Amino acid sequence: MKQFILLLATLGTLSALSMSCRDKTTEQPEAIVTDTVPPLFMQIQKTSRLYTTEYHIHKIVTHDDVVRLKGNLLKQDFDIPLPLGERKVAIPMDATLKAYIDFSEFSEKNIERNGKHITILLPDPKVTLTSSKINQKEIKRYVGLTRSHFTDKELTSYEQQGRKAILDNIPNMDILPTAQANATRVLVPMLTQMGYKEEDITIAFRKNPSIKQLINSSLEEK
């Protein structure tokens, strides 16, 4: 009888241990939720400027002026170009435009996460004229016999006018939309590596930004 009771007690202990083991093996581990915003913010801010687009522009800057004789004779106005009083110049210019995203003021406020979906509001691309060069050997001049030759100061002034004309023409180019598209191509792979699906990623910009505010008219050093 004592042996029978001892056998029941042993079986009961083994049964309890078996159930305890089953409970532990079937228990699901708690999901670990990782906040990807801070590391993403840090990774983006490592680059103060993200250059996304580069345009090479070739432009011919022209200038001509004629000495004219103007006046009034017998109540009749006259405006006569003087013979041999004309000057013309054509200046070939090569310039480089670059568009970039300035991340100096980028913060976590620019990142919004809603479940699996993430939205990044990027600063608007800015455009700057990074270089301009005149091919001195290809400058074409015509100077009338009664006129003085173009001075270096005049040629420099015409070059500045050419740079301004290029910057003024930026709104007619597709450089800003191209810069936005290229910025998206850079950031989306970065986000997919962090575990986001491409369809859950939105890269946004301001609507209808002021073009003039996006153009840096200064000539930067290379």
PDB file of C-alpha atoms in Angstrom:
ATOM      1  CA  MET A   1       0.000   0.000   0.000  1.00  0.00           C
ATOM      2  CA  LYS A   2       2.823   2.426   0.828  1.00  0.00           C
ATOM      3  CA  GLN A   3       4.490   1.615  -2.485  1.00  0.00           C
ATOM      4  CA  PHE A   4       1.229   2.345  -4.346  1.00  0.00           C
ATOM      5  CA  ILE A   5       0.818   5.720  -2.612  1.00  0.00           C
ATOM      6  CA  LEU A   6       4.467   6.611  -3.405  1.00  0.00           C
ATOM      7  CA  LEU A   7       3.901   5.701  -7.070  1.00  0.00           C
ATOM      8  CA  LEU A   8       0.832   7.978  -7.282  1.00  0.00           C
ATOM      9  CA  ALA A   9       2.753  10.831  -5.714  1.00  0.00           C
ATOM     10  CA  THR A  10       5.609  10.415  -8.222  1.00  0.00           C
ATOM     11  CA  LEU A  11       3.206  10.338 -11.182  1.00  0.00           C
ATOM     12  CA  GLY A  12       1.479  13.470  -9.894  1.00  0.00           C
ATOM     13  CA  THR A  13       4.802  15.295  -9.617  1.00  0.00           C
ATOM     14  CA  LEU A  14       5.832  14.284 -13.146  1.00  0.00           C
ATOM     15  CA  SER A  15       2.451  15.340 -14.513  1.00  0.00           C
ATOM     16  CA  ALA A  16       2.758  18.761 -12.864  1.00  0.00           C
ATOM     17  CA  LEU A  17       6.273  19.234 -14.243  1.00  0.00           C
ATOM     18  CA  SER A  18       5.100  18.225 -17.721  1.00  0.00           C
ATOM     19  CA  MET A  19       2.237  20.763 -17.687  1.00  0.00           C
ATOM     20  CA  SER A  20       4.604  23.442 -16.407  1.00  0.00           C
ATOM     21  CA  CYS A  21       7.020  22.732 -19.253  1.00  0.00           C
ATOM     22  CA  ARG A  22       4.194  22.855 -21.840  1.00  0.00           C
ATOM     23  CA  ASP A  23       3.029  26.209 -20.486  1.00  0.00           C
ATOM     24  CA  LYS A  24       6.531  27.655 -20.792  1.00  0.00           C
ATOM     25  CA  THR A  25       7.086  26.352 -24.334  1.00  0.00           C
ATOM     26  CA  THR A  26       3.738  27.608 -25.666  1.00  0.00           C
ATOM     27  CA  GLU A  27       4.055  31.042 -24.045  1.00  0.00           C
ATOM     28  CA  GLN A  28       4.557  33.740 -26.743  1.00  0.00           C
ATOM     29  CA  PRO A  29       7.323  36.291 -26.144  1.00  0.00           C
ATOM     30  CA  GLU A  30       6.224  39.891 -25.913  1.00  0.00           C
ATOM     31  CA  ALA A  31       6.848  41.960 -29.050  1.00  0.00           C
ATOM     32  CA  ILE A  32       9.602  44.529 -28.662  1.00  0.00           C
ATOM     33  CA  VAL A  33       8.573  47.899 -30.096  1.00  0.00           C
ATOM     34  CA  THR A  34      11.507  49.923 -31.409  1.00  0.00           C
ATOM     35  CA  ASP A  35      11.231  53.661 -31.964  1.00  0.00           C
ATOM     36  CA  THR A  36      12.990  54.262 -35.288  1.00  0.00           C
ATOM     37  CA  VAL A  37      12.465  58.030 -35.319  1.00  0.00           C
ATOM     38  CA  PRO A  38      15.520  59.087 -33.232  1.00  0.00           C
ATOM     39  CA  PRO A  39      18.060  56.973 -35.171  1.00  0.00           C
ATOM     40  CA  LEU A  40      16.479  58.079 -38.451  1.00  0.00           C
ATOM     41  CA  PHE A  41      16.700  61.715 -37.384  1.00  0.00           C
ATOM     42  CA  MET A  42      20.338  61.293 -36.408  1.00  0.00           C
ATOM     43  CA  GLN A  43      21.176  59.579 -39.681  1.00  0.00           C
ATOM     44  CA  ILE A  44      19.551  62.304 -41.802  1.00  0.00           C
ATOM     45  CA  GLN A  45      21.125  65.133 -39.844  1.00  0.00           C
ATOM     46  CA  LYS A  46      24.629  63.747 -40.391  1.00  0.00           C
ATOM     47  CA  THR A  47      24.493  65.417 -43.805  1.00  0.00           C
ATOM     48  CA  SER A  48      24.075  69.168 -43.443  1.00  0.00           C
ATOM     49  CA  ARG A  49      23.456  69.468 -47.183  1.00  0.00           C
ATOM     50  CA  LEU A  50      22.199  66.790 -49.530  1.00  0.00           C
ATOM     51  CA  TYR A  51      23.051  67.760 -53.118  1.00  0.00           C
ATOM     52  CA  THR A  52      20.546  66.080 -55.410  1.00  0.00           C
ATOM     53  CA  THR A  53      20.786  67.775 -58.809  1.00  0.00           C
ATOM     54  CA  GLU A  54      23.458  69.415 -60.933  1.00  0.00           C
ATOM     55  CA  TYR A  55      22.842  71.381 -64.123  1.00  0.00           C
ATOM     56  CA  HIS A  56      25.488  72.605 -66.568  1.00  0.00           C
ATOM     57  CA  ILE A  57      24.441  75.734 -68.455  1.00  0.00           C
ATOM     58  CA  HIS A  58      26.073  77.182 -71.576  1.00  0.00           C
ATOM     59  CA  LYS A  59      25.020  80.741 -72.318  1.00  0.00           C
ATOM     60  CA  ILE A  60      26.118  83.432 -74.757  1.00  0.00           C
ATOM     61  CA  VAL A  61      26.028  86.862 -73.138  1.00  0.00           C
ATOM     62  CA  THR A  62      25.710  89.604 -75.745  1.00  0.00           C
ATOM     63  CA  HIS A  63      25.997  93.352 -75.531  1.00  0.00           C
ATOM     64  CA  ASP A  64      25.956  96.031 -78.155  1.00  0.00           C
ATOM     65  CA  ASP A  65      25.834  99.790 -78.057  1.00  0.00           C
ATOM     66  CA  VAL A  66      25.896 102.489 -80.707  1.00  0.00           C
ATOM     67  CA  VAL A  67      26.835 106.127 -80.405  1.00  0.00           C
ATOM     68  CA  ARG A  68      23.831 108.063 -81.611  1.00  0.00           C
ATOM     69  CA  LEU A  69      23.316 111.707 -82.393  1.00  0.00           C
ATOM     70  CA  LYS A  70      20.041 112.902 -80.930  1.00  0.00           C
ATOM     71  CA  GLY A  71      18.490 116.335 -81.001  1.00  0.00           C
ATOM     72  CA  ASN A  72      15.856 118.622 -82.455  1.00  0.00           C
ATOM     73  CA  LEU A  73      16.131 120.634 -85.648  1.00  0.00           C
ATOM     74  CA  LEU A  74      13.386 122.879 -86.908  1.00  0.00           C
ATOM     75  CA  LYS A  75      11.003 121.321 -84.402  1.00  0.00           C
ATOM     76  CA  GLN A  76      11.821 117.845 -85.694  1.00  0.00           C
ATOM     77  CA  ASP A  77      13.419 115.236 -83.432  1.00  0.00           C
ATOM     78  CA  PHE A  78      16.259 113.213 -84.893  1.00  0.00           C
ATOM     79  CA  ASP A  79      18.137 110.122 -83.735  1.00  0.00           C
ATOM     80  CA  ILE A  80      20.995 109.171 -86.025  1.00  0.00           C
ATOM     81  CA  PRO A  81      23.488 106.354 -85.413  1.00  0.00           C
ATOM     82  CA  LEU A  82      26.971 107.610 -86.094  1.00  0.00           C
ATOM     83  CA  PRO A  83      28.986 105.671 -88.653  1.00  0.00           C
ATOM     84  CA  LEU A  84      31.730 103.515 -87.213  1.00  0.00           C
ATOM     85  CA  GLY A  85      30.346 104.138 -83.719  1.00  0.00           C
ATOM     86  CA  GLU A  86      29.118 100.631 -82.905  1.00  0.00           C
ATOM     87  CA  ARG A  87      30.482  98.136 -80.382  1.00  0.00           C
ATOM     88  CA  LYS A  88      29.415  94.511 -80.006  1.00  0.00           C
ATOM     89  CA  VAL A  89      30.575  91.664 -77.829  1.00  0.00           C
ATOM     90  CA  ALA A  90      29.508  88.025 -77.434  1.00  0.00           C
ATOM     91  CA  ILE A  91      30.751  86.277 -74.293  1.00  0.00           C
ATOM     92  CA  PRO A  92      30.434  82.473 -73.985  1.00  0.00           C
ATOM     93  CA  MET A  93      29.753  81.466 -70.387  1.00  0.00           C
ATOM     94  CA  ASP A  94      29.654  78.033 -68.741  1.00  0.00           C
ATOM     95  CA  ALA A  95      27.883  77.861 -65.394  1.00  0.00           C
ATOM     96  CA  THR A  96      26.975  75.130 -62.919  1.00  0.00           C
ATOM     97  CA  LEU A  97      23.735  75.104 -60.919  1.00  0.00           C
ATOM     98  CA  LYS A  98      23.294  72.763 -57.968  1.00  0.00           C
ATOM     99  CA  ALA A  99      20.151  71.985 -55.991  1.00  0.00           C
ATOM    100  CA  TYR A 100      20.393  70.755 -52.421  1.00  0.00           C
ATOM    101  CA  ILE A 101      18.353  70.010 -49.297  1.00  0.00           C
ATOM    102  CA  ASP A 102      19.508  71.984 -46.259  1.00  0.00           C
ATOM    103  CA  PHE A 103      19.127  69.821 -43.126  1.00  0.00           C
ATOM    104  CA  SER A 104      20.538  72.402 -40.693  1.00  0.00           C
ATOM    105  CA  GLU A 105      17.063  73.046 -39.226  1.00  0.00           C
ATOM    106  CA  PHE A 106      15.698  69.521 -39.715  1.00  0.00           C
ATOM    107  CA  SER A 107      14.232  68.078 -36.491  1.00  0.00           C
ATOM    108  CA  GLU A 108      12.066  65.230 -35.235  1.00  0.00           C
ATOM    109  CA  LYS A 109       9.063  67.477 -35.881  1.00  0.00           C
ATOM    110  CA  ASN A 110       9.649  66.785 -39.575  1.00  0.00           C
ATOM    111  CA  ILE A 111       9.059  63.055 -38.996  1.00  0.00           C
ATOM    112  CA  GLU A 112       5.590  61.652 -38.311  1.00  0.00           C
ATOM    113  CA  ARG A 113       4.935  57.974 -37.715  1.00  0.00           C
ATOM    114  CA  ASN A 114       1.448  56.508 -37.697  1.00  0.00           C
ATOM    115  CA  GLY A 115       1.582  52.776 -37.112  1.00  0.00           C
ATOM    116  CA  LYS A 116       3.491  51.240 -40.009  1.00  0.00           C
ATOM    117  CA  HIS A 117       3.309  54.422 -42.057  1.00  0.00           C
ATOM    118  CA  ILE A 118       5.975  57.136 -41.865  1.00  0.00           C
ATOM    119  CA  THR A 119       5.858  60.652 -43.354  1.00  0.00           C
ATOM    120  CA  ILE A 120       8.893  62.905 -43.701  1.00  0.00           C
ATOM    121  CA  LEU A 121       8.403  66.594 -44.459  1.00  0.00           C
ATOM    122  CA  LEU A 122      11.612  67.707 -46.132  1.00  0.00           C
ATOM    123  CA  PRO A 123      12.888  71.277 -46.383  1.00  0.00           C
ATOM    124  CA  ASP A 124      12.376  72.760 -49.830  1.00  0.00           C
ATOM    125  CA  PRO A 125      15.307  72.310 -52.230  1.00  0.00           C
ATOM    126  CA  LYS A 126      17.501  75.344 -52.715  1.00  0.00           C
ATOM    127  CA  VAL A 127      19.380  76.230 -55.880  1.00  0.00           C
ATOM    128  CA  THR A 128      22.733  77.942 -56.042  1.00  0.00           C
ATOM    129  CA  LEU A 129      25.129  78.962 -58.788  1.00  0.00           C
ATOM    130  CA  THR A 130      28.310  77.192 -57.737  1.00  0.00           C
ATOM    131  CA  SER A 131      30.595  78.219 -60.587  1.00  0.00           C
ATOM    132  CA  SER A 132      30.778  80.294 -63.739  1.00  0.00           C
ATOM    133  CA  LYS A 133      33.569  80.562 -66.253  1.00  0.00           C
ATOM    134  CA  ILE A 134      34.223  82.578 -69.402  1.00  0.00           C
ATOM    135  CA  ASN A 135      36.282  81.170 -72.236  1.00  0.00           C
ATOM    136  CA  GLN A 136      38.408  84.205 -72.997  1.00  0.00           C
ATOM    137  CA  LYS A 137      39.643  82.767 -76.296  1.00  0.00           C
ATOM    138  CA  GLU A 138      36.111  82.489 -77.691  1.00  0.00           C
ATOM    139  CA  ILE A 139      34.942  86.029 -76.896  1.00  0.00           C
ATOM    140  CA  LYS A 140      33.856  87.772 -80.093  1.00  0.00           C
ATOM    141  CA  ARG A 141      34.244  91.557 -80.322  1.00  0.00           C
ATOM    142  CA  TYR A 142      33.478  94.193 -82.864  1.00  0.00           C
ATOM    143  CA  VAL A 143      34.596  97.739 -82.120  1.00  0.00           C
ATOM    144  CA  GLY A 144      34.025 100.668 -84.468  1.00  0.00           C
ATOM    145  CA  LEU A 145      36.937 102.873 -85.400  1.00  0.00           C
ATOM    146  CA  THR A 146      35.667 105.735 -83.278  1.00  0.00           C
ATOM    147  CA  ARG A 147      35.055 103.605 -80.187  1.00  0.00           C
ATOM    148  CA  SER A 148      37.304 102.385 -77.407  1.00  0.00           C
ATOM    149  CA  HIS A 149      37.805  98.685 -76.723  1.00  0.00           C
ATOM    150  CA  PHE A 150      35.872  96.862 -74.000  1.00  0.00           C
ATOM    151  CA  THR A 151      37.589  97.107 -70.631  1.00  0.00           C
ATOM    152  CA  ASP A 152      38.026  94.255 -68.151  1.00  0.00           C
ATOM    153  CA  LYS A 153      35.588  96.055 -65.858  1.00  0.00           C
ATOM    154  CA  GLU A 154      32.944  96.098 -68.578  1.00  0.00           C
ATOM    155  CA  LEU A 155      33.448  92.416 -69.384  1.00  0.00           C
ATOM    156  CA  THR A 156      33.161  91.536 -65.681  1.00  0.00           C
ATOM    157  CA  SER A 157      29.918  93.514 -65.498  1.00  0.00           C
ATOM    158  CA  TYR A 158      28.501  91.607 -68.490  1.00  0.00           C
ATOM    159  CA  GLU A 159      29.491  88.320 -66.831  1.00  0.00           C
ATOM    160  CA  GLN A 160      27.554  89.324 -63.701  1.00  0.00           C
ATOM    161  CA  GLN A 161      24.552  90.158 -65.878  1.00  0.00           C
ATOM    162  CA  GLY A 162      24.829  86.703 -67.453  1.00  0.00           C
ATOM    163  CA  ARG A 163      24.851  84.995 -64.029  1.00  0.00           C
ATOM    164  CA  LYS A 164      21.790  86.996 -63.004  1.00  0.00           C
ATOM    165  CA  ALA A 165      20.017  86.024 -66.226  1.00  0.00           C
ATOM    166  CA  ILE A 166      20.685  82.327 -65.492  1.00  0.00           C
ATOM    167  CA  LEU A 167      19.302  82.635 -61.949  1.00  0.00           C
ATOM    168  CA  ASP A 168      16.255  84.546 -63.189  1.00  0.00           C
ATOM    169  CA  ASN A 169      15.530  81.692 -65.608  1.00  0.00           C
ATOM    170  CA  ILE A 170      15.495  78.974 -62.921  1.00  0.00           C
ATOM    171  CA  PRO A 171      11.669  79.051 -62.552  1.00  0.00           C
ATOM    172  CA  ASN A 172      11.450  78.024 -66.224  1.00  0.00           C
ATOM    173  CA  MET A 173      13.659  74.970 -65.635  1.00  0.00           C
ATOM    174  CA  ASP A 174      12.659  71.648 -64.082  1.00  0.00           C
ATOM    175  CA  ILE A 175      15.546  71.708 -61.610  1.00  0.00           C
ATOM    176  CA  LEU A 176      13.370  71.993 -58.469  1.00  0.00           C
ATOM    177  CA  PRO A 177      10.997  69.074 -59.285  1.00  0.00           C
ATOM    178  CA  THR A 178      14.048  67.017 -60.263  1.00  0.00           C
ATOM    179  CA  ALA A 179      15.731  67.857 -56.948  1.00  0.00           C
ATOM    180  CA  GLN A 180      12.628  66.739 -55.023  1.00  0.00           C
ATOM    181  CA  ALA A 181      12.429  63.458 -56.957  1.00  0.00           C
ATOM    182  CA  ASN A 182      16.133  62.736 -56.421  1.00  0.00           C
ATOM    183  CA  ALA A 183      15.872  63.466 -52.688  1.00  0.00           C
ATOM    184  CA  THR A 184      13.057  60.911 -52.509  1.00  0.00           C
ATOM    185  CA  ARG A 185      15.224  58.336 -54.312  1.00  0.00           C
ATOM    186  CA  VAL A 186      17.949  58.834 -51.708  1.00  0.00           C
ATOM    187  CA  LEU A 187      15.750  58.612 -48.596  1.00  0.00           C
ATOM    188  CA  VAL A 188      13.357  55.791 -49.520  1.00  0.00           C
ATOM    189  CA  PRO A 189      16.095  53.082 -49.629  1.00  0.00           C
ATOM    190  CA  MET A 190      17.362  54.345 -46.266  1.00  0.00           C
ATOM    191  CA  LEU A 191      13.898  53.860 -44.766  1.00  0.00           C
ATOM    192  CA  THR A 192      13.385  50.431 -46.309  1.00  0.00           C
ATOM    193  CA  GLN A 193      16.658  49.303 -44.703  1.00  0.00           C
ATOM    194  CA  MET A 194      15.171  50.357 -41.368  1.00  0.00           C
ATOM    195  CA  GLY A 195      12.214  48.019 -41.908  1.00  0.00           C
ATOM    196  CA  TYR A 196       9.600  50.235 -43.580  1.00  0.00           C
ATOM    197  CA  LYS A 197       7.832  49.044 -46.696  1.00  0.00           C
ATOM    198  CA  GLU A 198       8.052  51.344 -49.689  1.00  0.00           C
ATOM    199  CA  GLU A 199       4.265  51.705 -49.876  1.00  0.00           C
ATOM    200  CA  ASP A 200       4.236  52.925 -46.250  1.00  0.00           C
ATOM    201  CA  ILE A 201       6.695  55.773 -46.906  1.00  0.00           C
ATOM    202  CA  THR A 202       5.668  59.330 -47.809  1.00  0.00           C
ATOM    203  CA  ILE A 203       8.214  62.034 -48.641  1.00  0.00           C
ATOM    204  CA  ALA A 204       6.501  65.427 -48.645  1.00  0.00           C
ATOM    205  CA  PHE A 205       7.425  69.031 -49.417  1.00  0.00           C
ATOM    206  CA  ARG A 206       5.651  72.332 -48.903  1.00  0.00           C
ATOM    207  CA  LYS A 207       2.999  73.212 -51.437  1.00  0.00           C
ATOM    208  CA  ASN A 208       3.687  76.139 -53.776  1.00  0.00           C
ATOM    209  CA  PRO A 209       6.938  77.405 -52.216  1.00  0.00           C
ATOM    210  CA  SER A 210       8.226  80.824 -53.208  1.00  0.00           C
ATOM    211  CA  ILE A 211      10.764  80.268 -55.973  1.00  0.00           C
ATOM    212  CA  LYS A 212      12.680  83.425 -55.084  1.00  0.00           C
ATOM    213  CA  GLN A 213      13.262  82.159 -51.548  1.00  0.00           C
ATOM    214  CA  LEU A 214      14.740  78.918 -52.916  1.00  0.00           C
ATOM    215  CA  ILE A 215      17.380  80.587 -55.083  1.00  0.00           C
ATOM    216  CA  ASN A 216      20.743  81.441 -53.595  1.00  0.00           C
ATOM    217  CA  SER A 217      22.113  84.215 -55.787  1.00  0.00           C
ATOM    218  CA  SER A 218      25.614  84.150 -54.300  1.00  0.00           C
ATOM    219  CA  LEU A 219      28.409  82.387 -56.119  1.00  0.00           C
ATOM    220  CA  GLU A 220      29.748  79.673 -53.813  1.00  0.00           C
ATOM    221  CA  GLU A 221      33.270  78.420 -53.782  1.00  0.00           C
ATOM    222  CA  LYS A 222      33.815  75.031 -55.346  1.00  0.00           C
TER     223      LYS A 222
END
